Amino acid sequence: MKHGNRSVLVALAAVSVVGVSAGIASADSAAPPATRSDKSFVEFMGNVNVSEIAAGANAQQNATTECVQQAGHVLHANHTQLETKLEPVAASLGVHLPNGPTKADQAMFAPVADKAHTPAYDTAWLNMMFKGHKAVLAKIDQEIANAQNSQVKAYAEMARPVIQAHLNMVYGGQCHTPPPAR
């Protein structure tokens, strides 16, 4: 991928996160209290974000192809922004967000990291990101359908197109340029 495409890719990703995040701040403060499911979703997304920040940084350092390095950069930047947007939602619900990936996530990623600087790393990283983003997207869709708290629902709605764009980048365990912005 050419350097110019990287700038477009990063700009597209940033617009995806920033452009729709205003709805979270304006969510109705008189909304029904969050259910345990809403709080679990916030905890889940906090874990996803810190894990993807770490995985993105790892790909930037250890991938062998420019496409995977750029995908890592986008995931790192987007999940950092998603985490920043999640923090006030979590605080309003009294949910503690993790500071880094769980030991289970670290153990799951270790076999990928062990392949650093080889083509096998790129393949393993893309496959892991594909499976993970499919699962996250399903969880987001479930939360959008069932959320009781308007802040949590607004966050899920804001995060969905970002996660979908990530899934598109790693679809089928192959590195793809995201679709153009609408």
Short mmCIF file of N, CA and C in Angstrom, two decimals:
data_model
loop_
_atom_site.label_atom_id
_atom_site.label_comp_id
_atom_site.label_asym_id
_atom_site.label_seq_id
_atom_site.Cartn_x
_atom_site.Cartn_y
_atom_site.Cartn_z
N MET A 1 0.85 -1.17 0.00
CA MET A 1 0.00 0.00 0.00
C MET A 1 0.89 1.23 0.00
N LYS A 2 0.56 2.21 -0.77
CA LYS A 2 1.34 3.42 -0.87
C LYS A 2 1.16 4.29 0.37
N HIS A 3 2.15 5.15 0.61
CA HIS A 3 2.11 6.04 1.78
C HIS A 3 0.86 6.91 1.76
N GLY A 4 0.43 7.39 0.61
CA GLY A 4 -0.76 8.24 0.52
C GLY A 4 -2.00 7.51 0.98
N ASN A 5 -2.09 6.22 0.66
CA ASN A 5 -3.23 5.44 1.11
C ASN A 5 -3.26 5.31 2.62
N ARG A 6 -2.08 5.28 3.24
CA ARG A 6 -2.01 5.17 4.69
C ARG A 6 -2.65 6.38 5.34
N SER A 7 -2.37 7.56 4.81
CA SER A 7 -2.96 8.78 5.36
C SER A 7 -4.47 8.77 5.22
N VAL A 8 -4.95 8.31 4.07
CA VAL A 8 -6.39 8.22 3.86
C VAL A 8 -7.00 7.21 4.81
N LEU A 9 -6.33 6.08 4.99
CA LEU A 9 -6.81 5.04 5.88
C LEU A 9 -6.92 5.56 7.31
N VAL A 10 -5.88 6.23 7.78
CA VAL A 10 -5.89 6.76 9.15
C VAL A 10 -6.95 7.85 9.28
N ALA A 11 -7.06 8.72 8.30
CA ALA A 11 -8.06 9.79 8.36
C ALA A 11 -9.47 9.21 8.36
N LEU A 12 -9.71 8.21 7.52
CA LEU A 12 -11.03 7.56 7.48
C LEU A 12 -11.36 6.95 8.83
N ALA A 13 -10.40 6.28 9.40
CA ALA A 13 -10.64 5.64 10.69
C ALA A 13 -10.91 6.68 11.78
N ALA A 14 -10.17 7.77 11.78
CA ALA A 14 -10.36 8.80 12.79
C ALA A 14 -11.73 9.47 12.64
N VAL A 15 -12.15 9.71 11.41
CA VAL A 15 -13.46 10.31 11.17
C VAL A 15 -14.55 9.37 11.64
N SER A 16 -14.36 8.08 11.44
CA SER A 16 -15.35 7.10 11.89
C SER A 16 -15.57 7.19 13.38
N VAL A 17 -14.50 7.32 14.14
CA VAL A 17 -14.61 7.37 15.60
C VAL A 17 -15.11 8.72 16.06
N VAL A 18 -14.50 9.79 15.58
CA VAL A 18 -14.81 11.13 16.07
C VAL A 18 -16.15 11.62 15.55
N GLY A 19 -16.47 11.32 14.33
CA GLY A 19 -17.66 11.86 13.68
C GLY A 19 -18.97 11.46 14.32
N VAL A 20 -19.05 10.26 14.89
CA VAL A 20 -20.31 9.82 15.45
C VAL A 20 -20.30 9.76 16.97
N SER A 21 -19.24 10.22 17.60
CA SER A 21 -19.15 10.08 19.05
C SER A 21 -19.92 11.14 19.81
N ALA A 22 -20.37 12.16 19.17
CA ALA A 22 -21.08 13.24 19.87
C ALA A 22 -22.34 12.73 20.55
N GLY A 23 -22.97 11.70 20.03
CA GLY A 23 -24.19 11.17 20.61
C GLY A 23 -24.01 10.63 22.01
N ILE A 24 -22.82 10.19 22.36
CA ILE A 24 -22.59 9.66 23.69
C ILE A 24 -22.69 10.77 24.72
N ALA A 25 -22.06 11.88 24.46
CA ALA A 25 -22.07 12.99 25.40
C ALA A 25 -23.47 13.54 25.62
N SER A 26 -24.31 13.47 24.60
CA SER A 26 -25.65 14.03 24.72
C SER A 26 -26.69 13.00 25.15
N ALA A 27 -26.25 11.80 25.51
CA ALA A 27 -27.20 10.77 25.91
C ALA A 27 -27.99 11.26 27.14
N ASP A 28 -29.24 10.90 27.18
CA ASP A 28 -30.16 11.35 28.22
C ASP A 28 -29.70 10.88 29.59
N SER A 29 -29.40 11.82 30.47
CA SER A 29 -28.94 11.47 31.81
C SER A 29 -30.07 10.91 32.67
N ALA A 30 -31.30 11.06 32.24
CA ALA A 30 -32.43 10.52 32.98
C ALA A 30 -32.83 9.14 32.44
N ALA A 31 -31.97 8.52 31.70
CA ALA A 31 -32.25 7.21 31.12
C ALA A 31 -32.37 6.17 32.22
N PRO A 32 -33.04 5.07 31.91
CA PRO A 32 -33.12 3.99 32.90
C PRO A 32 -31.71 3.58 33.33
N PRO A 33 -31.57 3.13 34.56
CA PRO A 33 -30.25 2.71 35.02
C PRO A 33 -29.74 1.54 34.16
N ALA A 34 -28.44 1.41 34.13
CA ALA A 34 -27.84 0.33 33.36
C ALA A 34 -28.13 -1.00 34.02
N THR A 35 -28.41 -1.98 33.21
CA THR A 35 -28.59 -3.34 33.70
C THR A 35 -27.22 -3.98 33.90
N ARG A 36 -27.21 -5.13 34.52
CA ARG A 36 -25.95 -5.87 34.66
C ARG A 36 -25.39 -6.17 33.28
N SER A 37 -26.25 -6.44 32.32
CA SER A 37 -25.82 -6.71 30.94
C SER A 37 -25.14 -5.48 30.33
N ASP A 38 -25.70 -4.29 30.58
CA ASP A 38 -25.09 -3.06 30.09
C ASP A 38 -23.69 -2.88 30.70
N LYS A 39 -23.60 -3.10 32.00
CA LYS A 39 -22.30 -2.96 32.68
C LYS A 39 -21.31 -4.00 32.18
N SER A 40 -21.78 -5.21 31.94
CA SER A 40 -20.90 -6.26 31.40
C SER A 40 -20.39 -5.87 30.02
N PHE A 41 -21.25 -5.25 29.23
CA PHE A 41 -20.84 -4.81 27.90
C PHE A 41 -19.75 -3.74 28.01
N VAL A 42 -19.91 -2.81 28.92
CA VAL A 42 -18.90 -1.75 29.11
C VAL A 42 -17.57 -2.39 29.53
N GLU A 43 -17.61 -3.34 30.46
CA GLU A 43 -16.39 -4.05 30.88
C GLU A 43 -15.77 -4.79 29.69
N PHE A 44 -16.62 -5.47 28.93
CA PHE A 44 -16.16 -6.20 27.75
C PHE A 44 -15.46 -5.28 26.76
N MET A 45 -16.08 -4.14 26.47
CA MET A 45 -15.48 -3.21 25.50
C MET A 45 -14.20 -2.60 26.04
N GLY A 46 -14.13 -2.37 27.35
CA GLY A 46 -12.87 -1.89 27.93
C GLY A 46 -11.76 -2.90 27.71
N ASN A 47 -12.07 -4.18 27.91
CA ASN A 47 -11.08 -5.22 27.68
C ASN A 47 -10.71 -5.32 26.21
N VAL A 48 -11.72 -5.24 25.34
CA VAL A 48 -11.45 -5.27 23.90
C VAL A 48 -10.52 -4.13 23.52
N ASN A 49 -10.83 -2.95 23.98
CA ASN A 49 -10.03 -1.78 23.59
C ASN A 49 -8.57 -1.92 24.02
N VAL A 50 -8.32 -2.26 25.28
CA VAL A 50 -6.92 -2.34 25.72
C VAL A 50 -6.19 -3.49 25.03
N SER A 51 -6.90 -4.57 24.74
CA SER A 51 -6.28 -5.70 24.04
C SER A 51 -5.94 -5.32 22.60
N GLU A 52 -6.84 -4.60 21.94
CA GLU A 52 -6.60 -4.21 20.55
C GLU A 52 -5.54 -3.10 20.45
N ILE A 53 -5.46 -2.26 21.45
CA ILE A 53 -4.38 -1.26 21.48
C ILE A 53 -3.04 -1.98 21.52
N ALA A 54 -2.93 -2.98 22.39
CA ALA A 54 -1.69 -3.75 22.50
C ALA A 54 -1.41 -4.54 21.22
N ALA A 55 -2.43 -5.18 20.66
CA ALA A 55 -2.25 -5.98 19.44
C ALA A 55 -1.86 -5.08 18.26
N GLY A 56 -2.45 -3.89 18.20
CA GLY A 56 -2.11 -2.96 17.13
C GLY A 56 -0.67 -2.49 17.24
N ALA A 57 -0.24 -2.17 18.45
CA ALA A 57 1.15 -1.75 18.66
C ALA A 57 2.10 -2.89 18.30
N ASN A 58 1.72 -4.11 18.67
CA ASN A 58 2.55 -5.26 18.37
C ASN A 58 2.68 -5.47 16.87
N ALA A 59 1.59 -5.30 16.13
CA ALA A 59 1.63 -5.47 14.67
C ALA A 59 2.51 -4.40 14.02
N GLN A 60 2.45 -3.20 14.54
CA GLN A 60 3.28 -2.13 13.96
C GLN A 60 4.76 -2.47 14.09
N GLN A 61 5.13 -3.16 15.14
CA GLN A 61 6.53 -3.50 15.37
C GLN A 61 6.96 -4.81 14.74
N ASN A 62 6.03 -5.76 14.61
CA ASN A 62 6.43 -7.13 14.29
C ASN A 62 5.90 -7.70 12.98
N ALA A 63 4.99 -7.01 12.32
CA ALA A 63 4.47 -7.52 11.05
C ALA A 63 5.52 -7.39 9.95
N THR A 64 5.41 -8.24 8.95
CA THR A 64 6.36 -8.20 7.85
C THR A 64 5.83 -7.45 6.64
N THR A 65 4.53 -7.19 6.60
CA THR A 65 3.96 -6.48 5.46
C THR A 65 3.48 -5.10 5.89
N GLU A 66 3.55 -4.17 4.97
CA GLU A 66 3.10 -2.80 5.24
C GLU A 66 1.60 -2.77 5.56
N CYS A 67 0.83 -3.60 4.87
CA CYS A 67 -0.61 -3.62 5.10
C CYS A 67 -0.95 -3.99 6.54
N VAL A 68 -0.31 -5.03 7.07
CA VAL A 68 -0.58 -5.45 8.45
C VAL A 68 -0.06 -4.40 9.43
N GLN A 69 1.08 -3.80 9.14
CA GLN A 69 1.58 -2.73 10.00
C GLN A 69 0.60 -1.57 10.04
N GLN A 70 0.04 -1.22 8.89
CA GLN A 70 -0.93 -0.12 8.83
C GLN A 70 -2.23 -0.50 9.52
N ALA A 71 -2.67 -1.74 9.35
CA ALA A 71 -3.87 -2.19 10.06
C ALA A 71 -3.63 -2.10 11.56
N GLY A 72 -2.45 -2.48 12.01
CA GLY A 72 -2.10 -2.36 13.42
C GLY A 72 -2.17 -0.92 13.89
N HIS A 73 -1.68 -0.01 13.05
CA HIS A 73 -1.72 1.42 13.39
C HIS A 73 -3.17 1.89 13.53
N VAL A 74 -4.01 1.50 12.60
CA VAL A 74 -5.42 1.90 12.64
C VAL A 74 -6.11 1.33 13.88
N LEU A 75 -5.89 0.05 14.16
CA LEU A 75 -6.50 -0.55 15.34
C LEU A 75 -6.02 0.15 16.61
N HIS A 76 -4.74 0.41 16.70
CA HIS A 76 -4.20 1.09 17.88
C HIS A 76 -4.85 2.47 18.05
N ALA A 77 -4.89 3.25 16.98
CA ALA A 77 -5.45 4.60 17.06
C ALA A 77 -6.95 4.57 17.36
N ASN A 78 -7.69 3.72 16.65
CA ASN A 78 -9.14 3.69 16.83
C ASN A 78 -9.54 3.18 18.21
N HIS A 79 -8.88 2.12 18.68
CA HIS A 79 -9.25 1.59 19.99
C HIS A 79 -8.81 2.52 21.11
N THR A 80 -7.77 3.30 20.89
CA THR A 80 -7.41 4.34 21.86
C THR A 80 -8.54 5.37 21.94
N GLN A 81 -9.06 5.77 20.79
CA GLN A 81 -10.17 6.73 20.78
C GLN A 81 -11.44 6.10 21.36
N LEU A 82 -11.70 4.85 21.02
CA LEU A 82 -12.88 4.18 21.59
C LEU A 82 -12.77 4.08 23.11
N GLU A 83 -11.59 3.81 23.60
CA GLU A 83 -11.39 3.73 25.05
C GLU A 83 -11.62 5.08 25.71
N THR A 84 -11.14 6.14 25.08
CA THR A 84 -11.35 7.49 25.61
C THR A 84 -12.85 7.81 25.67
N LYS A 85 -13.60 7.38 24.67
CA LYS A 85 -15.05 7.62 24.66
C LYS A 85 -15.78 6.73 25.66
N LEU A 86 -15.19 5.58 26.00
CA LEU A 86 -15.83 4.66 26.94
C LEU A 86 -15.62 5.09 28.39
N GLU A 87 -14.54 5.77 28.67
CA GLU A 87 -14.21 6.13 30.06
C GLU A 87 -15.31 6.89 30.78
N PRO A 88 -15.92 7.93 30.19
CA PRO A 88 -16.99 8.62 30.93
C PRO A 88 -18.25 7.76 31.10
N VAL A 89 -18.51 6.89 30.15
CA VAL A 89 -19.66 5.97 30.27
C VAL A 89 -19.41 5.04 31.45
N ALA A 90 -18.22 4.46 31.49
CA ALA A 90 -17.87 3.55 32.58
C ALA A 90 -17.93 4.27 33.92
N ALA A 91 -17.40 5.48 33.97
CA ALA A 91 -17.40 6.23 35.24
C ALA A 91 -18.83 6.49 35.71
N SER A 92 -19.72 6.84 34.78
CA SER A 92 -21.10 7.13 35.17
C SER A 92 -21.83 5.89 35.69
N LEU A 93 -21.34 4.70 35.31
CA LEU A 93 -21.98 3.45 35.75
C LEU A 93 -21.22 2.79 36.90
N GLY A 94 -20.09 3.39 37.29
CA GLY A 94 -19.28 2.80 38.35
C GLY A 94 -18.55 1.54 37.90
N VAL A 95 -18.24 1.46 36.62
CA VAL A 95 -17.54 0.30 36.07
C VAL A 95 -16.05 0.62 35.98
N HIS A 96 -15.24 -0.27 36.50
CA HIS A 96 -13.78 -0.12 36.43
C HIS A 96 -13.29 -0.71 35.11
N LEU A 97 -12.50 0.08 34.38
CA LEU A 97 -11.94 -0.38 33.12
C LEU A 97 -10.51 -0.88 33.35
N PRO A 98 -10.10 -1.91 32.61
CA PRO A 98 -8.75 -2.45 32.79
C PRO A 98 -7.69 -1.50 32.24
N ASN A 99 -6.48 -1.62 32.77
CA ASN A 99 -5.35 -0.82 32.31
C ASN A 99 -4.59 -1.50 31.19
N GLY A 100 -4.81 -2.78 31.02
CA GLY A 100 -4.11 -3.54 29.99
C GLY A 100 -4.81 -4.86 29.75
N PRO A 101 -4.33 -5.61 28.76
CA PRO A 101 -4.96 -6.89 28.44
C PRO A 101 -4.94 -7.85 29.64
N THR A 102 -5.95 -8.67 29.72
CA THR A 102 -6.01 -9.68 30.77
C THR A 102 -4.93 -10.73 30.54
N LYS A 103 -4.64 -11.50 31.57
CA LYS A 103 -3.67 -12.58 31.43
C LYS A 103 -4.16 -13.59 30.39
N ALA A 104 -5.46 -13.81 30.35
CA ALA A 104 -6.02 -14.75 29.36
C ALA A 104 -5.80 -14.22 27.94
N ASP A 105 -6.02 -12.94 27.74
CA ASP A 105 -5.79 -12.35 26.42
C ASP A 105 -4.31 -12.39 26.06
N GLN A 106 -3.45 -12.13 27.03
CA GLN A 106 -2.02 -12.19 26.78
C GLN A 106 -1.60 -13.60 26.38
N ALA A 107 -2.15 -14.59 27.08
CA ALA A 107 -1.82 -15.99 26.77
C ALA A 107 -2.35 -16.37 25.39
N MET A 108 -3.53 -15.86 25.03
CA MET A 108 -4.10 -16.16 23.72
C MET A 108 -3.25 -15.53 22.60
N PHE A 109 -2.68 -14.35 22.85
CA PHE A 109 -1.90 -13.65 21.84
C PHE A 109 -0.46 -14.15 21.76
N ALA A 110 0.03 -14.81 22.79
CA ALA A 110 1.44 -15.24 22.85
C ALA A 110 1.87 -16.07 21.64
N PRO A 111 1.08 -17.04 21.18
CA PRO A 111 1.52 -17.80 20.01
C PRO A 111 1.67 -16.93 18.75
N VAL A 112 0.87 -15.89 18.65
CA VAL A 112 1.01 -14.96 17.52
C VAL A 112 2.31 -14.17 17.69
N ALA A 113 2.52 -13.62 18.86
CA ALA A 113 3.72 -12.82 19.12
C ALA A 113 4.99 -13.63 18.94
N ASP A 114 4.92 -14.94 19.22
CA ASP A 114 6.09 -15.80 19.05
C ASP A 114 6.54 -15.89 17.59
N LYS A 115 5.69 -15.52 16.66
CA LYS A 115 6.00 -15.58 15.23
C LYS A 115 6.51 -14.23 14.69
N ALA A 116 6.81 -13.31 15.58
CA ALA A 116 7.22 -11.95 15.19
C ALA A 116 8.26 -11.95 14.09
N HIS A 117 8.10 -11.00 13.18
CA HIS A 117 9.04 -10.77 12.07
C HIS A 117 9.07 -11.91 11.06
N THR A 118 7.98 -12.67 10.98
CA THR A 118 7.88 -13.72 9.97
C THR A 118 6.53 -13.58 9.26
N PRO A 119 6.42 -14.08 8.05
CA PRO A 119 5.11 -14.06 7.37
C PRO A 119 4.03 -14.80 8.17
N ALA A 120 4.43 -15.80 8.95
CA ALA A 120 3.46 -16.53 9.77
C ALA A 120 2.82 -15.61 10.81
N TYR A 121 3.56 -14.62 11.29
CA TYR A 121 3.00 -13.65 12.23
C TYR A 121 1.84 -12.91 11.57
N ASP A 122 2.07 -12.41 10.37
CA ASP A 122 1.03 -11.64 9.67
C ASP A 122 -0.23 -12.46 9.51
N THR A 123 -0.07 -13.70 9.08
CA THR A 123 -1.22 -14.59 8.88
C THR A 123 -1.94 -14.85 10.20
N ALA A 124 -1.19 -15.18 11.24
CA ALA A 124 -1.80 -15.46 12.54
C ALA A 124 -2.48 -14.22 13.12
N TRP A 125 -1.84 -13.06 12.98
CA TRP A 125 -2.41 -11.81 13.49
C TRP A 125 -3.72 -11.49 12.78
N LEU A 126 -3.72 -11.60 11.45
CA LEU A 126 -4.94 -11.31 10.69
C LEU A 126 -6.06 -12.28 11.05
N ASN A 127 -5.74 -13.55 11.18
CA ASN A 127 -6.77 -14.53 11.56
C ASN A 127 -7.34 -14.23 12.94
N MET A 128 -6.47 -13.88 13.88
CA MET A 128 -6.93 -13.56 15.23
C MET A 128 -7.82 -12.31 15.21
N MET A 129 -7.41 -11.30 14.46
CA MET A 129 -8.21 -10.07 14.39
C MET A 129 -9.54 -10.31 13.69
N PHE A 130 -9.55 -11.16 12.68
CA PHE A 130 -10.79 -11.48 11.98
C PHE A 130 -11.78 -12.16 12.94
N LYS A 131 -11.34 -13.19 13.61
CA LYS A 131 -12.22 -13.92 14.54
C LYS A 131 -12.66 -13.01 15.69
N GLY A 132 -11.72 -12.25 16.22
CA GLY A 132 -12.04 -11.38 17.35
C GLY A 132 -13.02 -10.28 16.99
N HIS A 133 -12.82 -9.63 15.84
CA HIS A 133 -13.72 -8.54 15.45
C HIS A 133 -15.11 -9.06 15.06
N LYS A 134 -15.19 -10.27 14.52
CA LYS A 134 -16.51 -10.86 14.27
C LYS A 134 -17.26 -11.05 15.59
N ALA A 135 -16.57 -11.56 16.59
CA ALA A 135 -17.19 -11.78 17.89
C ALA A 135 -17.59 -10.46 18.55
N VAL A 136 -16.74 -9.46 18.46
CA VAL A 136 -17.04 -8.15 19.05
C VAL A 136 -18.24 -7.52 18.34
N LEU A 137 -18.29 -7.63 17.05
CA LEU A 137 -19.41 -7.07 16.30
C LEU A 137 -20.73 -7.74 16.71
N ALA A 138 -20.72 -9.04 16.91
CA ALA A 138 -21.93 -9.75 17.35
C ALA A 138 -22.36 -9.25 18.74
N LYS A 139 -21.39 -9.04 19.61
CA LYS A 139 -21.70 -8.55 20.97
C LYS A 139 -22.25 -7.12 20.90
N ILE A 140 -21.69 -6.29 20.04
CA ILE A 140 -22.19 -4.93 19.87
C ILE A 140 -23.62 -4.95 19.36
N ASP A 141 -23.89 -5.77 18.36
CA ASP A 141 -25.25 -5.86 17.82
C ASP A 141 -26.25 -6.30 18.88
N GLN A 142 -25.84 -7.24 19.71
CA GLN A 142 -26.69 -7.69 20.81
C GLN A 142 -26.96 -6.55 21.79
N GLU A 143 -25.94 -5.77 22.10
CA GLU A 143 -26.10 -4.66 23.04
C GLU A 143 -26.98 -3.56 22.45
N ILE A 144 -26.80 -3.27 21.18
CA ILE A 144 -27.65 -2.25 20.55
C ILE A 144 -29.12 -2.67 20.64
N ALA A 145 -29.38 -3.93 20.44
CA ALA A 145 -30.77 -4.43 20.49
C ALA A 145 -31.35 -4.46 21.90
N ASN A 146 -30.50 -4.64 22.91
CA ASN A 146 -31.00 -4.88 24.26
C ASN A 146 -30.62 -3.86 25.32
N ALA A 147 -29.81 -2.88 24.99
CA ALA A 147 -29.34 -1.93 26.00
C ALA A 147 -30.49 -1.20 26.66
N GLN A 148 -30.38 -1.01 27.95
CA GLN A 148 -31.37 -0.24 28.70
C GLN A 148 -30.87 1.19 28.95
N ASN A 149 -29.57 1.35 29.06
CA ASN A 149 -28.98 2.64 29.35
C ASN A 149 -28.65 3.35 28.04
N SER A 150 -29.10 4.58 27.89
CA SER A 150 -28.91 5.30 26.63
C SER A 150 -27.44 5.61 26.34
N GLN A 151 -26.62 5.85 27.37
CA GLN A 151 -25.20 6.09 27.14
C GLN A 151 -24.52 4.84 26.60
N VAL A 152 -24.86 3.70 27.15
CA VAL A 152 -24.27 2.44 26.70
C VAL A 152 -24.71 2.15 25.27
N LYS A 153 -25.98 2.36 25.00
CA LYS A 153 -26.47 2.12 23.64
C LYS A 153 -25.80 3.08 22.64
N ALA A 154 -25.66 4.34 23.01
CA ALA A 154 -25.02 5.32 22.13
C ALA A 154 -23.57 4.92 21.88
N TYR A 155 -22.88 4.44 22.89
CA TYR A 155 -21.50 3.99 22.71
C TYR A 155 -21.46 2.80 21.74
N ALA A 156 -22.33 1.84 21.95
CA ALA A 156 -22.36 0.66 21.06
C ALA A 156 -22.64 1.08 19.62
N GLU A 157 -23.58 2.00 19.43
CA GLU A 157 -23.90 2.47 18.08
C GLU A 157 -22.73 3.23 17.47
N MET A 158 -21.99 3.98 18.28
CA MET A 158 -20.84 4.70 17.78
C MET A 158 -19.71 3.74 17.44
N ALA A 159 -19.51 2.71 18.25
CA ALA A 159 -18.40 1.77 18.06
C ALA A 159 -18.64 0.82 16.89
N ARG A 160 -19.89 0.54 16.57
CA ARG A 160 -20.19 -0.47 15.55
C ARG A 160 -19.52 -0.22 14.21
N PRO A 161 -19.65 0.97 13.61
CA PRO A 161 -19.01 1.16 12.30
C PRO A 161 -17.48 1.10 12.36
N VAL A 162 -16.91 1.43 13.48
CA VAL A 162 -15.46 1.34 13.64
C VAL A 162 -15.03 -0.13 13.63
N ILE A 163 -15.73 -0.93 14.42
CA ILE A 163 -15.41 -2.36 14.48
C ILE A 163 -15.68 -3.02 13.13
N GLN A 164 -16.75 -2.61 12.45
CA GLN A 164 -17.04 -3.14 11.12
C GLN A 164 -15.91 -2.79 10.14
N ALA A 165 -15.40 -1.58 10.21
CA ALA A 165 -14.29 -1.18 9.35
C ALA A 165 -13.05 -2.03 9.64
N HIS A 166 -12.81 -2.33 10.91
CA HIS A 166 -11.68 -3.19 11.26
C HIS A 166 -11.89 -4.59 10.70
N LEU A 167 -13.10 -5.10 10.83
CA LEU A 167 -13.40 -6.42 10.29
C LEU A 167 -13.19 -6.43 8.78
N ASN A 168 -13.59 -5.39 8.12
CA ASN A 168 -13.38 -5.30 6.67
C ASN A 168 -11.89 -5.31 6.33
N MET A 169 -11.06 -4.68 7.17
CA MET A 169 -9.62 -4.64 6.91
C MET A 169 -8.98 -6.02 7.01
N VAL A 170 -9.52 -6.89 7.87
CA VAL A 170 -8.90 -8.20 8.11
C VAL A 170 -9.79 -9.35 7.65
N TYR A 171 -10.77 -9.05 6.83
CA TYR A 171 -11.77 -10.03 6.44
C TYR A 171 -11.14 -11.30 5.88
N GLY A 172 -11.58 -12.43 6.40
CA GLY A 172 -11.10 -13.71 5.94
C GLY A 172 -9.64 -13.98 6.26
N GLY A 173 -9.08 -13.22 7.19
CA GLY A 173 -7.68 -13.39 7.53
C GLY A 173 -6.75 -12.84 6.46
N GLN A 174 -7.27 -11.94 5.64
CA GLN A 174 -6.48 -11.27 4.60
C GLN A 174 -6.50 -9.77 4.89
N CYS A 175 -5.44 -9.08 4.53
CA CYS A 175 -5.36 -7.66 4.77
C CYS A 175 -6.00 -6.91 3.61
N HIS A 176 -6.99 -6.06 3.91
CA HIS A 176 -7.73 -5.28 2.91
C HIS A 176 -7.74 -3.80 3.28
N THR A 177 -7.80 -2.97 2.26
CA THR A 177 -8.00 -1.54 2.49
C THR A 177 -9.47 -1.34 2.84
N PRO A 178 -9.78 -0.52 3.84
CA PRO A 178 -11.18 -0.32 4.20
C PRO A 178 -11.95 0.34 3.07
N PRO A 179 -13.27 0.14 3.02
CA PRO A 179 -14.08 0.77 1.98
C PRO A 179 -14.08 2.28 2.14
N PRO A 180 -14.33 3.00 1.05
CA PRO A 180 -14.34 4.47 1.14
C PRO A 180 -15.46 4.96 2.06
N ALA A 181 -15.24 6.13 2.64
CA ALA A 181 -16.24 6.72 3.54
C ALA A 181 -17.48 7.08 2.74
N ARG A 182 -18.63 6.98 3.41
CA ARG A 182 -19.91 7.33 2.76
C ARG A 182 -20.26 8.75 3.02
#
